[in-house]
Coordinates of C-alpha atoms and ligand atoms in Angstrom, one line a residue:
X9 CA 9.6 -93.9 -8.2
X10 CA 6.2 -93.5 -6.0
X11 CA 6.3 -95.4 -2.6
X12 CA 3.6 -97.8 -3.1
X13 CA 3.9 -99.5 0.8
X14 CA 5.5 -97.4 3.5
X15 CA 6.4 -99.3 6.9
X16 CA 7.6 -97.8 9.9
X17 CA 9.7 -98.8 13.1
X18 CA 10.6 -97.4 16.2
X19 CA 13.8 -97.5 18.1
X20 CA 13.8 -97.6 21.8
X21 CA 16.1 -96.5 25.1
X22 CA 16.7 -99.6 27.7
X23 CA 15.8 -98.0 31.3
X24 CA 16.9 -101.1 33.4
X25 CA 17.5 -104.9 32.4
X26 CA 20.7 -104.5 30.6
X27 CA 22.1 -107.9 29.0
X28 CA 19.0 -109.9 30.6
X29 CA 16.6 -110.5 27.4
X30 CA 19.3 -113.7 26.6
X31 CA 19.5 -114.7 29.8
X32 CA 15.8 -115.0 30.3
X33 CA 15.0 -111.9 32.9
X34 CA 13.1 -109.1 33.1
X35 CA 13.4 -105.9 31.4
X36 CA 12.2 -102.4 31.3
X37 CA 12.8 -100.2 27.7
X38 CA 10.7 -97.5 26.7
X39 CA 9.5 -96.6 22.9
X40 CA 11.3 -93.6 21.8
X41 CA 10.1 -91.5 18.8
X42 CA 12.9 -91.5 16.7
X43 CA 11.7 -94.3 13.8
X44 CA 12.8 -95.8 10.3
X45 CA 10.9 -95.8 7.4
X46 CA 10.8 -98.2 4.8
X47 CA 9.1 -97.1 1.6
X48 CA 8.5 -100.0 -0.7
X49 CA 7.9 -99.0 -4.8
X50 CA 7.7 -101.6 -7.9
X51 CA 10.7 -101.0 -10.0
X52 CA 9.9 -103.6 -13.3
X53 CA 13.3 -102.6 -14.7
X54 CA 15.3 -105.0 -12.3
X55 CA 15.1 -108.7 -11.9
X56 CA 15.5 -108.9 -7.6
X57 CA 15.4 -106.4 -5.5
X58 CA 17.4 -102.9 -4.7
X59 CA 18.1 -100.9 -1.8
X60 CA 19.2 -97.5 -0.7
X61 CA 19.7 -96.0 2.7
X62 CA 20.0 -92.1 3.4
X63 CA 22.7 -93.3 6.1
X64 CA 24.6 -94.9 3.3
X65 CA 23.7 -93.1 0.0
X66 CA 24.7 -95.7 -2.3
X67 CA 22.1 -97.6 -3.8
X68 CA 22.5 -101.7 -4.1
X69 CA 21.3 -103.8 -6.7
X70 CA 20.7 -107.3 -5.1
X71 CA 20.5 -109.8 -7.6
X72 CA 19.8 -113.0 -5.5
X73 CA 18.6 -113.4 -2.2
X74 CA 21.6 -114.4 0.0
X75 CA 23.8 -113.0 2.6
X76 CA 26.3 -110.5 2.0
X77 CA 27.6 -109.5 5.0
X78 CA 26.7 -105.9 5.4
X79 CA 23.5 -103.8 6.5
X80 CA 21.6 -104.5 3.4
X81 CA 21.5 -107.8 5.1
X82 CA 18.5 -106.7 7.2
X83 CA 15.8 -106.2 4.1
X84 CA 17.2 -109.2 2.4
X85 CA 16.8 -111.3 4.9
X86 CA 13.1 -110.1 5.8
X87 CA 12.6 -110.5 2.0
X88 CA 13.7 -114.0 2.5
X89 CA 11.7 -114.7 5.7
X90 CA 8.7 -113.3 4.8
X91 CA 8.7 -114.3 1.3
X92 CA 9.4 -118.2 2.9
X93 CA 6.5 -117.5 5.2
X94 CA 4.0 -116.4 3.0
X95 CA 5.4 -118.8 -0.2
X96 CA 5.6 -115.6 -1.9
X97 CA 8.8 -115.0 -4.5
X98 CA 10.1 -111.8 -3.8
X99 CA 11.1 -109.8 -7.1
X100 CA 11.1 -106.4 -8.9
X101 CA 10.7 -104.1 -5.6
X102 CA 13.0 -101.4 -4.6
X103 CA 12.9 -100.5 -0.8
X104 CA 14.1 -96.8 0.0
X105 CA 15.0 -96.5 3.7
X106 CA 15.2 -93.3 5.7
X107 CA 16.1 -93.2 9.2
X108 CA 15.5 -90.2 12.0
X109 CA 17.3 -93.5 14.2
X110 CA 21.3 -93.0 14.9
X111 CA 22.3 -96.5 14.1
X112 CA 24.2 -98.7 16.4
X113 CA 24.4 -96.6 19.5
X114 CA 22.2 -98.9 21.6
X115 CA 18.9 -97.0 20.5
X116 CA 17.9 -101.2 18.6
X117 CA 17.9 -99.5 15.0
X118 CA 18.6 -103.1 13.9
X119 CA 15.3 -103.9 14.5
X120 CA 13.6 -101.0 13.5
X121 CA 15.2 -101.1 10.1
X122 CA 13.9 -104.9 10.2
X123 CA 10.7 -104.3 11.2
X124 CA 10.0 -101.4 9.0
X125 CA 10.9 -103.4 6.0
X126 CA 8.7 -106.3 6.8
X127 CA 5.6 -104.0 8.0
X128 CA 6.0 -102.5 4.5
X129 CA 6.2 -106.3 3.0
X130 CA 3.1 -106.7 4.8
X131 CA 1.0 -104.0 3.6
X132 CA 2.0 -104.3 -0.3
X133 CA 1.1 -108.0 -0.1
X134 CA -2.0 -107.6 1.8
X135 CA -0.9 -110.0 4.9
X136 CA -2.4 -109.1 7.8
X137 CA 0.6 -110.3 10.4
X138 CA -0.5 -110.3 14.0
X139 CA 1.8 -108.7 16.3
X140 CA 3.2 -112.1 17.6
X141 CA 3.8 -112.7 14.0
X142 CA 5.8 -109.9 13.4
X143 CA 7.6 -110.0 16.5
X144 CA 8.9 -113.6 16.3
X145 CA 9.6 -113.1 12.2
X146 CA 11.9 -109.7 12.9
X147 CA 13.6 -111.8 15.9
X148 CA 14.3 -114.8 13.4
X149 CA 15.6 -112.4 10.8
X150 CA 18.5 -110.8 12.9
X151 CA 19.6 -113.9 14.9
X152 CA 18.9 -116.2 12.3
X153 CA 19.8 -114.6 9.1
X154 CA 21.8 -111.7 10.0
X155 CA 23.4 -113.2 12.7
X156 CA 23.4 -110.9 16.0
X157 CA 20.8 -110.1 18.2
X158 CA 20.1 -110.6 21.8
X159 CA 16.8 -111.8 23.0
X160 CA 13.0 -110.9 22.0
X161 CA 13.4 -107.1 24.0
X162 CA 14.0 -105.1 21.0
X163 CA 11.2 -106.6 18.7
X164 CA 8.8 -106.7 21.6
X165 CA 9.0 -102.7 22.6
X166 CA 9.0 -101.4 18.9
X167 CA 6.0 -103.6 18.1
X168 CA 4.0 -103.4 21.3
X169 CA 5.4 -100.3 23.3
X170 CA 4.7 -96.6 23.2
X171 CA 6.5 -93.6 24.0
X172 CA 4.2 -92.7 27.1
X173 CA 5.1 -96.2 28.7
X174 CA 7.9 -98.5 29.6
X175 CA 7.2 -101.8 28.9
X176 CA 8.2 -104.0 31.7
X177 CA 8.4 -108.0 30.4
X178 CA 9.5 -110.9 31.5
X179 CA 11.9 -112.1 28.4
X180 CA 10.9 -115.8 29.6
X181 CA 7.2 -116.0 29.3
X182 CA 6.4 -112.9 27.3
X183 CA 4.2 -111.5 29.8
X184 CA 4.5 -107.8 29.7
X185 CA 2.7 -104.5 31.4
X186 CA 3.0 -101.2 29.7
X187 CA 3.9 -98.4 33.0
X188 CA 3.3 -94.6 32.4
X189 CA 6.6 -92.9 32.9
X190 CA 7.4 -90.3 35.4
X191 CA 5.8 -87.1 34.6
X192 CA 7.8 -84.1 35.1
X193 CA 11.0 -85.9 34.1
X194 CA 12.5 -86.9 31.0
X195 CA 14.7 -90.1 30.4
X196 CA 17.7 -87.9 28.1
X197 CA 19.4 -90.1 25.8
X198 CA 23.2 -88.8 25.4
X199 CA 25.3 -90.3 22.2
X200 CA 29.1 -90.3 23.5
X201 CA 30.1 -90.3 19.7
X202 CA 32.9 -92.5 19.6
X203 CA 32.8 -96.2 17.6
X204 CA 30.9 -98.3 19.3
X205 CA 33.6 -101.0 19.9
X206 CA 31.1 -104.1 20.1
X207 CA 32.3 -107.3 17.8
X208 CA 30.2 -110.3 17.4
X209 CA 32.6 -112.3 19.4
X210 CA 32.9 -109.8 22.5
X211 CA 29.3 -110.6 22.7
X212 CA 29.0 -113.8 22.1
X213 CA 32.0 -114.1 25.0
X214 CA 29.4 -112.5 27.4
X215 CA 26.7 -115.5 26.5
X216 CA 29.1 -118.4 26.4
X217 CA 29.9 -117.1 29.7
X218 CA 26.5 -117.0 30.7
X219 CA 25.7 -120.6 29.3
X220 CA 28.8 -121.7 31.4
X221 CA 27.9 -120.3 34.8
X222 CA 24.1 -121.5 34.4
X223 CA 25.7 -125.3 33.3
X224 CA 27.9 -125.3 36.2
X225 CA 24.6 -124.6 38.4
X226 CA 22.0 -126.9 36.8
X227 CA 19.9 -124.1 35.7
X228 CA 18.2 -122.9 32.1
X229 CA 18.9 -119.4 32.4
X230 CA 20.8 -117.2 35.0
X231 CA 18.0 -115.7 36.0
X232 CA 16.6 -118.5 37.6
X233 CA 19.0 -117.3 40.2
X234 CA 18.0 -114.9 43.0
X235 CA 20.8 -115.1 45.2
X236 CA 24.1 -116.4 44.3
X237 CA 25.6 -118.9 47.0
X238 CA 28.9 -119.6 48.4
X239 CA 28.8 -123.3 46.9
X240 CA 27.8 -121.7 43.3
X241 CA 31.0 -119.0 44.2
X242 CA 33.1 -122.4 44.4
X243 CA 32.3 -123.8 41.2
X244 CA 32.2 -121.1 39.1
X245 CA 35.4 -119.2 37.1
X246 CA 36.1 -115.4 38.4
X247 CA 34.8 -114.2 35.0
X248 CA 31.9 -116.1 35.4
X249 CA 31.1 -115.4 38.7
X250 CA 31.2 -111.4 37.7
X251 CA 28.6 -111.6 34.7
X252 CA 26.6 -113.9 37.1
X253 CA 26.7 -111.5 39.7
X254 CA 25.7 -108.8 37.1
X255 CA 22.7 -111.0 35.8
X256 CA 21.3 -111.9 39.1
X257 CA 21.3 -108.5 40.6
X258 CA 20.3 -106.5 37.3
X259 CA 16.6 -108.5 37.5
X260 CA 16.3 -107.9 40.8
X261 CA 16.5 -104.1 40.3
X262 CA 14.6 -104.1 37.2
X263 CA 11.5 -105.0 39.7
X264 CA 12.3 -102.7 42.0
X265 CA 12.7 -100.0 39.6
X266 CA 9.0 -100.8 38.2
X267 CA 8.0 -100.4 41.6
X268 CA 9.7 -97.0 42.4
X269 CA 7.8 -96.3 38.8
X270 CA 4.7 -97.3 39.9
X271 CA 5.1 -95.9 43.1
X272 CA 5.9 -92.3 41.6
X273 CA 9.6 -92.4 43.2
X274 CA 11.9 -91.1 40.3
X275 CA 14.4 -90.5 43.1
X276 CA 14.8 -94.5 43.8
X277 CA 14.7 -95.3 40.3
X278 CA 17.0 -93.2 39.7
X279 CA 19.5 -94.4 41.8
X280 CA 19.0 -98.2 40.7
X281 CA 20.2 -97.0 36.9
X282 CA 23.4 -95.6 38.3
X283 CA 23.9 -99.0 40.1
X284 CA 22.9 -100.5 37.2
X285 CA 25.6 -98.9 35.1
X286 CA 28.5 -99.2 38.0
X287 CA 27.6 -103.6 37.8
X288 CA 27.6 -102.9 33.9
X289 CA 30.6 -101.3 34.0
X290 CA 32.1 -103.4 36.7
X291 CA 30.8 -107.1 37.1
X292 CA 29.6 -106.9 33.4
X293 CA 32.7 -105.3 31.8
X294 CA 31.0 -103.4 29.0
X295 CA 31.4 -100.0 29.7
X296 CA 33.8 -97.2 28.6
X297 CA 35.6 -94.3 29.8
X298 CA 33.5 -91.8 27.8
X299 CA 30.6 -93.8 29.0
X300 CA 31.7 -93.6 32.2
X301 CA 32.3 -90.5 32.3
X302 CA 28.6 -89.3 30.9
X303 CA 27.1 -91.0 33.3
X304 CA 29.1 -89.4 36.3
X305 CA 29.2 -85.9 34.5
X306 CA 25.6 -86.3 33.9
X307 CA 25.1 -87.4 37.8
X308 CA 26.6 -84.2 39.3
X309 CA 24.9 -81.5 37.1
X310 CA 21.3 -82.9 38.4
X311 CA 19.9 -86.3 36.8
X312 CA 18.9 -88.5 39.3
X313 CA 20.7 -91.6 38.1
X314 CA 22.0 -92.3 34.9
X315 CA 23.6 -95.2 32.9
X316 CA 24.9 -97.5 29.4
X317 CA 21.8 -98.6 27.4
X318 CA 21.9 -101.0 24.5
X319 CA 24.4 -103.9 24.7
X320 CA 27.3 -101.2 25.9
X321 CA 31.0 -101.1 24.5
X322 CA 30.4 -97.8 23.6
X323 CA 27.2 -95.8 22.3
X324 CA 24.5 -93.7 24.4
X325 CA 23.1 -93.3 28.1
X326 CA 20.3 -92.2 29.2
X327 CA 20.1 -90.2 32.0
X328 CA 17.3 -89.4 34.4
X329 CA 16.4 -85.9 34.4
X330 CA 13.4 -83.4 35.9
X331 CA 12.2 -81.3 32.9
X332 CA 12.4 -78.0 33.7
X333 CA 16.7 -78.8 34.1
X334 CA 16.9 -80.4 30.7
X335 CA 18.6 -77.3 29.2
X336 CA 21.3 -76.8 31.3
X337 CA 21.9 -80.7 31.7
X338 CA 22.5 -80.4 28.1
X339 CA 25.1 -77.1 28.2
X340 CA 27.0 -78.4 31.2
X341 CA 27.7 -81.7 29.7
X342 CA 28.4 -80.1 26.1
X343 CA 30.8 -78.1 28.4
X344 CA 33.1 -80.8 29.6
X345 CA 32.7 -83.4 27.1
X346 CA 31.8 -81.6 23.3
X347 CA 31.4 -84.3 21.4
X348 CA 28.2 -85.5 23.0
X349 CA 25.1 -86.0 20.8
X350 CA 21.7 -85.6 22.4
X351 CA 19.0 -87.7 20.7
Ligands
ADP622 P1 21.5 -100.9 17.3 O1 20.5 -101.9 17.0 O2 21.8 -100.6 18.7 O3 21.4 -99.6 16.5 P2 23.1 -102.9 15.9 O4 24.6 -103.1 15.8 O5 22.3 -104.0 16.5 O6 22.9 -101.5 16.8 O7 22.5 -102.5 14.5 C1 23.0 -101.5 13.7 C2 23.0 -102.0 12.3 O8 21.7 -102.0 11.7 C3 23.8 -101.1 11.3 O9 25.2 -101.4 11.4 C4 23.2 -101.4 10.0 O10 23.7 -102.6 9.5 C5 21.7 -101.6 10.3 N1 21.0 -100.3 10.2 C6 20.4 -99.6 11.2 N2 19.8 -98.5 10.7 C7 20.1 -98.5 9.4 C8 19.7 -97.6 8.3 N3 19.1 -96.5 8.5 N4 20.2 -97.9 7.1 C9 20.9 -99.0 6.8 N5 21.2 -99.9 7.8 C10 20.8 -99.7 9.0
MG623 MG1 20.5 -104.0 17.5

């Protein structure tokens, strides 16, 4: 069947700000070029909808719009929301997805896939969305409908970043700056390849724990916080006082990396992703021992700094790198740990 409506979105590496979009801080991702396409045709033989992914290559026939539970989850519910929005009844389309986007490795192909379908939505029913629009509907779709999802960081940087510039926002106000990136360097993202071990409720432990510590010290959000004190130390459990500390510090750094960006200092910056990943790995707790061990492997043969991106447990880092040492990054870490994947 001919694609009638084709929408694409992108995925995107986090470069500092890890965990801090739900706990209303700053963050720093960067558009990367790796995308998913949705290709939207009429198909008048079914009655609802049907769906087929190359990453899954079985094709779903969907005969009522409701959760199921699984990925197909993603263009239902942006069927739903945008069919809801518009007052439109969404029938008789068949969406093809094809990916160049490893999926669930950090690299936010949840919102890609989501925002592909609903840009394709948008373009075969003629709606104009603004960005905002699309932003806030993609966000709605995968914590509201799906039911997973983090703050606004993921939607933001696919609709409104690029690949030349990290997009530095505040995750409470939505003001954002788009940075150029370093020039002779390149941020290397490195799958470690094993199943990402996140759950839903390993997660949603790290927010309740959140919501706890900022209860205990009258606040909105952790980030609020800029130094933790040795009355808040008092009040709060040992588990929350770790994710705290993680918080806190994590969007401190995330402004002095732009700086160092600004500045031209990939040295510096560098070294605030490595501590970023050793408070991820140690305060936060969601680190592995292959990611772990990337991130030192990846330290020693060169990068300047290195660390977990995405929501952790598992999946890729990316690693700071000069160009020109790309290559042999690449062989020495293939050397001592063959499974890795570079994106
Ligand atoms: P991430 O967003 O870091 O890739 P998530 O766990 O948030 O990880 O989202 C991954 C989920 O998104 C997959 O388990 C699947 O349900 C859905 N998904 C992503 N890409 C595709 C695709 N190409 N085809 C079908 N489903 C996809
Ligand atoms: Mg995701």
């Amino acid at each position: 069947m001919k694609a009638i409506s084709v929408g694409e979105g992108y995925g995107r590496v986090n470069l500092i700000g890890e965990h801090l979009d739900y706990n209303g801080g700053c963050v720093l991702p960067l558009q990367i070029k790796n995308s998913i396409i949705c290709e939207l045709s009429e198909n008048p033989e079914i009655e609802c909808i049907s769906i087929v992914s190359d990453k899954y290559h079985k094709k779903l026939s969907i005969e009522k719009l409701e959760k199921r539970g699984d990925w197909a989850d993603f263009i239902i519910g942006s069927c739903l929301f945008f069919g809801k929005k518009y007052s439109i009844v969404i029938k008789k389309l068949s969406f093809n997805i094809r990916s160049h986007l490893p999926l669930g490795i950090g690299l936010s192909s949840s919102a890609a896939i989501t925002i592909s379908t609903l840009k394709a939505l948008g373009n075969y029913y003629k709606k104009d969305m603004s960005d905002d629009e699309l932003i806030n509907l993609a966000y709605d779709i995968e914590n509201n409908f799906v039911g997973v999802g983090g703050g606004i960081m993921d939607q933001f940087v696919s609709v409104l970043g690029n690949q030349n510039q990290a997009l530095f926002l505040n995750t409470l106000n939505r003001s954002y700056e788009l940075i150029d990136i370093f020039e002779d360097y390149n941020f290397l993202i490195i799958d470690s390849n094993t199943e990402r071990i996140l759950s839903n409720s390993e997660f949603n432990q790290k927010k309740e724990l959140c919501l706890s510590a900022s209860k205990k010290m009258n606040l909105n959000n952790l980030c609020e916080k800029e130094i933790i004190s040795k009355e808040d130390i008092e009040i709060l459990s040992d588990e929350e006082f770790k994710v705290c500390k993680h918080v806190v510090e994590e969007n401190i750094r995330v402004k002095k990396a732009v700086q160092f960006l600004k500045d031209d200092n990939p040295d510096e910056f560098g070294k605030l992703m490595t501590e970023s990943h050793l408070s991820l790995s140690k305060y936060y707790g969601v680190s592995t021992n292959e990611l772990n061990k990337l991130v030192s492997l990846s330290n020693s043969f060169g990068a300047l700094g290195s660390k977990l991106t995405g929501a952790g447990f598992g999946g890729a880092v990316v690693t700071l790198v000069k160009n020109d040492k790309v290559e042999e990054l690449k062989k020495l870490i293939l050397e001592n740990y063959n499974k890795a994947k570079f994106v």
